[in-house]
PDB file of C-alpha atoms in Angstrom:
ATOM      1  CA  UNK A   1       6.639  13.261   8.356  1.00 66.00           C
ATOM      2  CA  UNK A   2       7.599   9.717   7.478  1.00 78.00           C
ATOM      3  CA  UNK A   3       6.229   7.533  10.253  1.00 91.00           C
ATOM      4  CA  UNK A   4       7.405   4.307   8.667  1.00 95.00           C
ATOM      5  CA  UNK A   5      10.936   4.191   7.335  1.00 94.00           C
ATOM      6  CA  UNK A   6      12.868   1.721   5.265  1.00 96.00           C
ATOM      7  CA  UNK A   7      16.395   3.057   5.265  1.00 92.00           C
ATOM      8  CA  UNK A   8      17.854   0.623   2.751  1.00 94.00           C
ATOM      9  CA  UNK A   9      16.608   1.406  -0.752  1.00 94.00           C
ATOM     10  CA  UNK A  10      18.168  -1.748  -2.161  1.00 96.00           C
ATOM     11  CA  UNK A  11      19.593  -5.111  -1.125  1.00 96.00           C
ATOM     12  CA  UNK A  12      21.383  -7.845  -3.093  1.00 97.00           C
ATOM     13  CA  UNK A  13      21.604 -11.411  -1.830  1.00 97.00           C
ATOM     14  CA  UNK A  14      22.889 -14.651  -3.280  1.00 97.00           C
ATOM     15  CA  UNK A  15      20.333 -17.345  -4.015  1.00 97.00           C
ATOM     16  CA  UNK A  16      19.955 -19.701  -1.050  1.00 97.00           C
ATOM     17  CA  UNK A  17      21.157 -17.147   1.501  1.00 97.00           C
ATOM     18  CA  UNK A  18      19.065 -15.172   3.955  1.00 98.00           C
ATOM     19  CA  UNK A  19      17.518 -11.830   3.018  1.00 98.00           C
ATOM     20  CA  UNK A  20      16.838  -9.430   5.885  1.00 98.00           C
ATOM     21  CA  UNK A  21      14.740  -6.377   5.204  1.00 98.00           C
ATOM     22  CA  UNK A  22      14.369  -3.770   7.920  1.00 97.00           C
ATOM     23  CA  UNK A  23      11.729  -1.241   8.831  1.00 97.00           C
ATOM     24  CA  UNK A  24      11.551   1.376  11.593  1.00 97.00           C
ATOM     25  CA  UNK A  25       8.535   3.286  12.813  1.00 96.00           C
ATOM     26  CA  UNK A  26       7.930   6.225  15.084  1.00 95.00           C
ATOM     27  CA  UNK A  27       4.321   5.942  16.252  1.00 92.00           C
ATOM     28  CA  UNK A  28       3.822   3.660  19.246  1.00 91.00           C
ATOM     29  CA  UNK A  29       0.076   3.591  18.521  1.00 91.00           C
ATOM     30  CA  UNK A  30       0.511   1.377  15.459  1.00 93.00           C
ATOM     31  CA  UNK A  31      -1.229  -1.903  16.250  1.00 91.00           C
ATOM     32  CA  UNK A  32      -0.603  -4.033  13.192  1.00 93.00           C
ATOM     33  CA  UNK A  33       2.258  -4.382  10.753  1.00 95.00           C
ATOM     34  CA  UNK A  34       2.350  -5.871   7.277  1.00 95.00           C
ATOM     35  CA  UNK A  35       4.850  -6.620   4.537  1.00 97.00           C
ATOM     36  CA  UNK A  36       3.924  -6.305   0.895  1.00 96.00           C
ATOM     37  CA  UNK A  37       5.816  -7.358  -2.201  1.00 96.00           C
ATOM     38  CA  UNK A  38       5.554  -5.437  -5.445  1.00 94.00           C
ATOM     39  CA  UNK A  39       6.557  -6.381  -8.959  1.00 92.00           C
ATOM     40  CA  UNK A  40       6.805  -3.723 -11.684  1.00 86.00           C
ATOM     41  CA  UNK A  41       3.479  -2.681 -13.212  1.00 81.00           C
ATOM     42  CA  UNK A  42       1.511  -4.497 -10.507  1.00 87.00           C
ATOM     43  CA  UNK A  43      -0.065  -3.436  -7.247  1.00 90.00           C
ATOM     44  CA  UNK A  44       1.477  -4.531  -3.941  1.00 93.00           C
ATOM     45  CA  UNK A  45       0.738  -8.118  -2.896  1.00 93.00           C
ATOM     46  CA  UNK A  46       0.295  -9.041   0.753  1.00 93.00           C
ATOM     47  CA  UNK A  47       3.082 -11.229   2.100  1.00 96.00           C
ATOM     48  CA  UNK A  48       2.944 -11.561   5.882  1.00 96.00           C
ATOM     49  CA  UNK A  49       1.747  -9.615   8.906  1.00 95.00           C
ATOM     50  CA  UNK A  50       2.141  -9.373  12.651  1.00 96.00           C
ATOM     51  CA  UNK A  51       0.067  -7.970  15.457  1.00 94.00           C
ATOM     52  CA  UNK A  52       1.703  -5.583  17.902  1.00 94.00           C
ATOM     53  CA  UNK A  53       1.050  -8.079  20.703  1.00 95.00           C
ATOM     54  CA  UNK A  54       3.377 -10.621  19.125  1.00 96.00           C
ATOM     55  CA  UNK A  55       7.091 -10.576  18.428  1.00 96.00           C
ATOM     56  CA  UNK A  56       7.348 -13.170  15.669  1.00 97.00           C
ATOM     57  CA  UNK A  57       5.229 -14.613  12.911  1.00 97.00           C
ATOM     58  CA  UNK A  58       6.373 -17.257  10.479  1.00 97.00           C
ATOM     59  CA  UNK A  59       4.929 -18.413   7.169  1.00 96.00           C
ATOM     60  CA  UNK A  60       7.041 -20.827   5.182  1.00 97.00           C
ATOM     61  CA  UNK A  61      10.236 -19.106   4.073  1.00 97.00           C
ATOM     62  CA  UNK A  62       9.074 -15.763   5.480  1.00 98.00           C
ATOM     63  CA  UNK A  63       9.395 -14.644   9.101  1.00 98.00           C
ATOM     64  CA  UNK A  64       8.579 -11.229  10.502  1.00 98.00           C
ATOM     65  CA  UNK A  65      10.101 -10.079  13.783  1.00 98.00           C
ATOM     66  CA  UNK A  66       8.773  -7.164  15.819  1.00 98.00           C
ATOM     67  CA  UNK A  67      10.784  -5.328  18.462  1.00 97.00           C
ATOM     68  CA  UNK A  68       8.367  -2.853  20.010  1.00 95.00           C
ATOM     69  CA  UNK A  69      10.850  -1.287  22.385  1.00 95.00           C
ATOM     70  CA  UNK A  70      13.073  -0.406  19.442  1.00 96.00           C
ATOM     71  CA  UNK A  71      10.099   0.338  17.139  1.00 96.00           C
ATOM     72  CA  UNK A  72      11.684  -1.962  14.599  1.00 97.00           C
ATOM     73  CA  UNK A  73      10.497  -4.816  12.465  1.00 97.00           C
ATOM     74  CA  UNK A  74      12.289  -7.037  10.038  1.00 98.00           C
ATOM     75  CA  UNK A  75      11.410  -9.550   7.353  1.00 98.00           C
ATOM     76  CA  UNK A  76      13.595 -12.611   6.946  1.00 98.00           C
ATOM     77  CA  UNK A  77      13.454 -14.688   3.782  1.00 98.00           C
ATOM     78  CA  UNK A  78      15.212 -18.048   3.985  1.00 97.00           C
ATOM     79  CA  UNK A  79      16.307 -19.402   1.592  1.00 97.00           C
ATOM     80  CA  UNK A  80      16.144 -16.543  -0.880  1.00 98.00           C
ATOM     81  CA  UNK A  81      15.072 -17.409  -4.416  1.00 97.00           C
ATOM     82  CA  UNK A  82      15.394 -15.404  -7.661  1.00 96.00           C
ATOM     83  CA  UNK A  83      11.587 -15.090  -7.781  1.00 95.00           C
ATOM     84  CA  UNK A  84      11.785 -13.117  -4.535  1.00 97.00           C
ATOM     85  CA  UNK A  85      13.366 -10.230  -6.444  1.00 97.00           C
ATOM     86  CA  UNK A  86      10.895  -7.370  -6.038  1.00 96.00           C
ATOM     87  CA  UNK A  87      10.294  -4.203  -4.045  1.00 96.00           C
ATOM     88  CA  UNK A  88       9.218  -4.876  -0.458  1.00 98.00           C
ATOM     89  CA  UNK A  89       7.127  -2.393   1.496  1.00 97.00           C
ATOM     90  CA  UNK A  90       6.425  -2.488   5.182  1.00 97.00           C
ATOM     91  CA  UNK A  91       3.198  -0.947   6.385  1.00 95.00           C
ATOM     92  CA  UNK A  92       1.748  -0.083   9.764  1.00 95.00           C
ATOM     93  CA  UNK A  93      -1.849   0.377  10.794  1.00 91.00           C
ATOM     94  CA  UNK A  94      -2.942   3.256  12.955  1.00 86.00           C
ATOM     95  CA  UNK A  95      -6.190   2.875  14.878  1.00 74.00           C
ATOM     96  CA  UNK A  96      -8.989   4.030  12.610  1.00 67.00           C
ATOM     97  CA  UNK A  97      -7.777   1.982   9.690  1.00 77.00           C
ATOM     98  CA  UNK A  98      -5.178   4.341   8.273  1.00 84.00           C
ATOM     99  CA  UNK A  99      -2.190   2.507   6.901  1.00 90.00           C
ATOM    100  CA  UNK A 100       1.262   4.055   6.584  1.00 92.00           C
ATOM    101  CA  UNK A 101       3.808   2.620   4.175  1.00 95.00           C
ATOM    102  CA  UNK A 102       7.578   2.787   4.050  1.00 95.00           C
ATOM    103  CA  UNK A 103       9.445   3.843   0.920  1.00 95.00           C
ATOM    104  CA  UNK A 104      10.342   0.297  -0.051  1.00 96.00           C
ATOM    105  CA  UNK A 105      13.460  -1.838  -0.382  1.00 97.00           C
ATOM    106  CA  UNK A 106      14.338  -3.316  -3.750  1.00 97.00           C
ATOM    107  CA  UNK A 107      15.577  -6.870  -3.251  1.00 97.00           C
ATOM    108  CA  UNK A 108      17.660  -8.590  -5.911  1.00 97.00           C
ATOM    109  CA  UNK A 109      18.376 -12.276  -5.470  1.00 97.00           C
ATOM    110  CA  UNK A 110      21.342 -13.272  -7.569  1.00 97.00           C
ATOM    111  CA  UNK A 111      21.237 -16.810  -9.024  1.00 94.00           C
TER     112      UNK A 111
ATOM    113  CA  UNK B   1     -10.486 -13.101 -11.857  1.00 53.00           C
ATOM    114  CA  UNK B   2     -11.973 -12.070  -8.519  1.00 70.00           C
ATOM    115  CA  UNK B   3      -9.258  -9.655  -7.418  1.00 91.00           C
ATOM    116  CA  UNK B   4      -9.343  -5.870  -7.279  1.00 95.00           C
ATOM    117  CA  UNK B   5      -9.549  -4.256 -10.701  1.00 96.00           C
ATOM    118  CA  UNK B   6      -8.819  -0.690 -11.719  1.00 97.00           C
ATOM    119  CA  UNK B   7      -9.584   1.179 -14.914  1.00 96.00           C
ATOM    120  CA  UNK B   8      -8.016   2.656 -16.857  1.00 97.00           C
ATOM    121  CA  UNK B   9      -4.526   1.257 -16.292  1.00 96.00           C
ATOM    122  CA  UNK B  10      -2.918   4.309 -17.840  1.00 96.00           C
ATOM    123  CA  UNK B  11      -4.128   7.845 -18.396  1.00 97.00           C
ATOM    124  CA  UNK B  12      -2.361  10.739 -20.088  1.00 97.00           C
ATOM    125  CA  UNK B  13      -4.037  14.104 -19.808  1.00 97.00           C
ATOM    126  CA  UNK B  14      -3.261  17.759 -20.254  1.00 97.00           C
ATOM    127  CA  UNK B  15      -2.954  20.091 -17.307  1.00 97.00           C
ATOM    128  CA  UNK B  16      -6.303  21.539 -16.343  1.00 97.00           C
ATOM    129  CA  UNK B  17      -8.370  18.591 -17.542  1.00 97.00           C
ATOM    130  CA  UNK B  18     -10.518  16.436 -15.280  1.00 98.00           C
ATOM    131  CA  UNK B  19      -9.896  12.699 -14.940  1.00 98.00           C
ATOM    132  CA  UNK B  20     -11.858   9.903 -13.303  1.00 98.00           C
ATOM    133  CA  UNK B  21     -10.599   6.506 -12.228  1.00 97.00           C
ATOM    134  CA  UNK B  22     -12.632   3.473 -11.280  1.00 98.00           C
ATOM    135  CA  UNK B  23     -11.958   0.712  -8.756  1.00 98.00           C
ATOM    136  CA  UNK B  24     -13.895  -2.541  -8.449  1.00 97.00           C
ATOM    137  CA  UNK B  25     -13.050  -4.224  -5.136  1.00 96.00           C
ATOM    138  CA  UNK B  26     -13.290  -7.877  -4.206  1.00 94.00           C
ATOM    139  CA  UNK B  27     -17.028  -8.438  -4.011  1.00 91.00           C
ATOM    140  CA  UNK B  28     -17.395  -9.355  -0.341  1.00 87.00           C
ATOM    141  CA  UNK B  29     -15.055  -6.622   0.895  1.00 92.00           C
ATOM    142  CA  UNK B  30     -16.854  -3.676   2.464  1.00 92.00           C
ATOM    143  CA  UNK B  31     -13.794  -1.487   2.979  1.00 94.00           C
ATOM    144  CA  UNK B  32     -12.118   0.347   0.131  1.00 96.00           C
ATOM    145  CA  UNK B  33      -9.015   2.530   0.159  1.00 96.00           C
ATOM    146  CA  UNK B  34      -7.395   4.903  -2.312  1.00 96.00           C
ATOM    147  CA  UNK B  35      -3.654   5.537  -2.259  1.00 96.00           C
ATOM    148  CA  UNK B  36      -1.245   7.580  -4.331  1.00 95.00           C
ATOM    149  CA  UNK B  37       2.282   6.411  -5.051  1.00 94.00           C
ATOM    150  CA  UNK B  38       5.014   8.523  -6.589  1.00 92.00           C
ATOM    151  CA  UNK B  39       8.423   7.375  -7.770  1.00 88.00           C
ATOM    152  CA  UNK B  40      10.625   6.169  -4.946  1.00 87.00           C
ATOM    153  CA  UNK B  41       7.875   6.407  -2.362  1.00 90.00           C
ATOM    154  CA  UNK B  42       5.504   3.996  -0.768  1.00 92.00           C
ATOM    155  CA  UNK B  43       1.744   4.244  -1.173  1.00 94.00           C
ATOM    156  CA  UNK B  44       0.285   7.299   0.590  1.00 93.00           C
ATOM    157  CA  UNK B  45      -3.184   7.058   2.054  1.00 92.00           C
ATOM    158  CA  UNK B  46      -5.795   9.289   0.419  1.00 93.00           C
ATOM    159  CA  UNK B  47      -9.194   8.130   1.615  1.00 93.00           C
ATOM    160  CA  UNK B  48     -11.157   5.203   2.991  1.00 91.00           C
ATOM    161  CA  UNK B  49     -14.722   3.954   2.617  1.00 94.00           C
ATOM    162  CA  UNK B  50     -16.692   1.543   4.714  1.00 93.00           C
ATOM    163  CA  UNK B  51     -19.549   0.484   2.481  1.00 93.00           C
ATOM    164  CA  UNK B  52     -20.764   3.735   0.897  1.00 92.00           C
ATOM    165  CA  UNK B  53     -19.585   5.987   3.716  1.00 92.00           C
ATOM    166  CA  UNK B  54     -16.356   7.924   3.273  1.00 91.00           C
ATOM    167  CA  UNK B  55     -14.920   7.698   6.788  1.00 90.00           C
ATOM    168  CA  UNK B  56     -11.471   9.214   6.513  1.00 85.00           C
ATOM    169  CA  UNK B  57      -9.642  11.596   4.226  1.00 86.00           C
ATOM    170  CA  UNK B  58      -5.994  12.509   4.212  1.00 86.00           C
ATOM    171  CA  UNK B  59      -4.852  16.109   4.146  1.00 82.00           C
ATOM    172  CA  UNK B  60      -3.240  15.083   0.846  1.00 77.00           C
ATOM    173  CA  UNK B  61      -6.734  14.975  -0.625  1.00 81.00           C
ATOM    174  CA  UNK B  62      -7.150  18.567  -1.787  1.00 87.00           C
ATOM    175  CA  UNK B  63     -10.509  19.999  -2.804  1.00 91.00           C
ATOM    176  CA  UNK B  64      -9.698  19.096  -6.413  1.00 95.00           C
ATOM    177  CA  UNK B  65      -9.979  15.433  -5.458  1.00 95.00           C
ATOM    178  CA  UNK B  66     -13.287  13.720  -4.820  1.00 95.00           C
ATOM    179  CA  UNK B  67     -14.065  10.070  -4.255  1.00 96.00           C
ATOM    180  CA  UNK B  68     -17.371   8.268  -4.206  1.00 95.00           C
ATOM    181  CA  UNK B  69     -18.660   4.803  -3.555  1.00 96.00           C
ATOM    182  CA  UNK B  70     -22.358   5.281  -4.238  1.00 90.00           C
ATOM    183  CA  UNK B  71     -23.651   1.741  -3.737  1.00 86.00           C
ATOM    184  CA  UNK B  72     -20.922   0.394  -1.517  1.00 85.00           C
ATOM    185  CA  UNK B  73     -19.435  -1.571  -4.385  1.00 90.00           C
ATOM    186  CA  UNK B  74     -17.218   0.139  -6.981  1.00 96.00           C
ATOM    187  CA  UNK B  75     -15.580   3.480  -6.281  1.00 97.00           C
ATOM    188  CA  UNK B  76     -14.496   6.418  -8.414  1.00 97.00           C
ATOM    189  CA  UNK B  77     -11.744   8.921  -7.798  1.00 97.00           C
ATOM    190  CA  UNK B  78     -12.012  12.191  -9.714  1.00 97.00           C
ATOM    191  CA  UNK B  79      -9.304  14.797 -10.016  1.00 97.00           C
ATOM    192  CA  UNK B  80     -10.433  18.186 -11.288  1.00 97.00           C
ATOM    193  CA  UNK B  81      -8.174  20.730 -12.954  1.00 97.00           C
ATOM    194  CA  UNK B  82      -5.231  18.337 -12.978  1.00 97.00           C
ATOM    195  CA  UNK B  83      -1.753  19.651 -12.243  1.00 96.00           C
ATOM    196  CA  UNK B  84       1.608  18.171 -13.197  1.00 96.00           C
ATOM    197  CA  UNK B  85       2.155  17.300  -9.542  1.00 94.00           C
ATOM    198  CA  UNK B  86      -0.811  14.936  -9.726  1.00 96.00           C
ATOM    199  CA  UNK B  87       1.220  12.590 -11.925  1.00 97.00           C
ATOM    200  CA  UNK B  88       1.468   9.372  -9.932  1.00 96.00           C
ATOM    201  CA  UNK B  89       0.211   5.825  -9.619  1.00 95.00           C
ATOM    202  CA  UNK B  90      -3.234   5.718  -8.013  1.00 97.00           C
ATOM    203  CA  UNK B  91      -3.837   2.483  -6.157  1.00 97.00           C
ATOM    204  CA  UNK B  92      -7.058   1.059  -4.834  1.00 97.00           C
ATOM    205  CA  UNK B  93      -7.239  -1.607  -2.144  1.00 96.00           C
ATOM    206  CA  UNK B  94     -10.095  -3.509  -0.571  1.00 95.00           C
ATOM    207  CA  UNK B  95     -10.398  -5.191   2.782  1.00 92.00           C
ATOM    208  CA  UNK B  96     -12.952  -7.360   4.529  1.00 91.00           C
ATOM    209  CA  UNK B  97     -14.333  -6.316   7.907  1.00 85.00           C
ATOM    210  CA  UNK B  98     -12.436  -7.878  10.762  1.00 82.00           C
ATOM    211  CA  UNK B  99      -9.406  -8.524   8.593  1.00 84.00           C
ATOM    212  CA  UNK B 100      -6.222  -6.503   8.560  1.00 81.00           C
ATOM    213  CA  UNK B 101      -5.018  -7.451   5.103  1.00 87.00           C
ATOM    214  CA  UNK B 102      -5.644  -5.128   2.184  1.00 90.00           C
ATOM    215  CA  UNK B 103      -5.680  -6.431  -1.353  1.00 93.00           C
ATOM    216  CA  UNK B 104      -4.433  -4.032  -3.976  1.00 95.00           C
ATOM    217  CA  UNK B 105      -5.420  -3.508  -7.556  1.00 95.00           C
ATOM    218  CA  UNK B 106      -2.850  -2.995 -10.326  1.00 95.00           C
ATOM    219  CA  UNK B 107      -3.175   0.777 -10.152  1.00 96.00           C
ATOM    220  CA  UNK B 108      -3.874   3.571 -12.616  1.00 97.00           C
ATOM    221  CA  UNK B 109      -0.808   5.448 -13.776  1.00 96.00           C
ATOM    222  CA  UNK B 110      -1.606   9.106 -14.423  1.00 97.00           C
ATOM    223  CA  UNK B 111       0.624  11.414 -16.418  1.00 97.00           C
ATOM    224  CA  UNK B 112      -0.291  15.088 -16.546  1.00 97.00           C
ATOM    225  CA  UNK B 113       1.439  16.978 -19.343  1.00 96.00           C
TER     226      UNK B 113
END
């Protein structure tokens, strides 16, 4: 059972425009959410996170929005840059320190 | 480099052989996780250590899999009698107490022929 879902396997965006990556989850007991970025042949790299008690967290070009009633979170990247091209995973923490990951969205930023 | 390191980076083995992977976490991190990632999927939780204690194990971790963290520093993941379905990327991550962020190593890619 996939508790964290990323329904878009890929996304292409023009450089300078906004990238919006989406993630849905099913377990209302998740208390913390994270986004990771992964380049080929490397492990995932932490990008940004949000606690379940907040609805927005911003860090430079990256903003994560959480809608608990819809069990939905999104990552906004503005402006998108070619170096942002990577696979993005969302992850959710269940109490007890188990983390569940989505299947990833491959972002391509076109120069 | 003070990040998480994993060895070997690649391993090719024949079905039925045993393999062992090593993870060296960030030195001050007392939590250590193992994940498995197959093509087109996200990392799947396998097991978790706090210091030397193995606190949680996924049902994905069959009895052919064993993990240790004997001194609360590095960890090993052993797979006995490997099967072709074990072919995957095995990722290790470490985390400091009180922090939510995990830091991942580069992974060990296993291919079972």
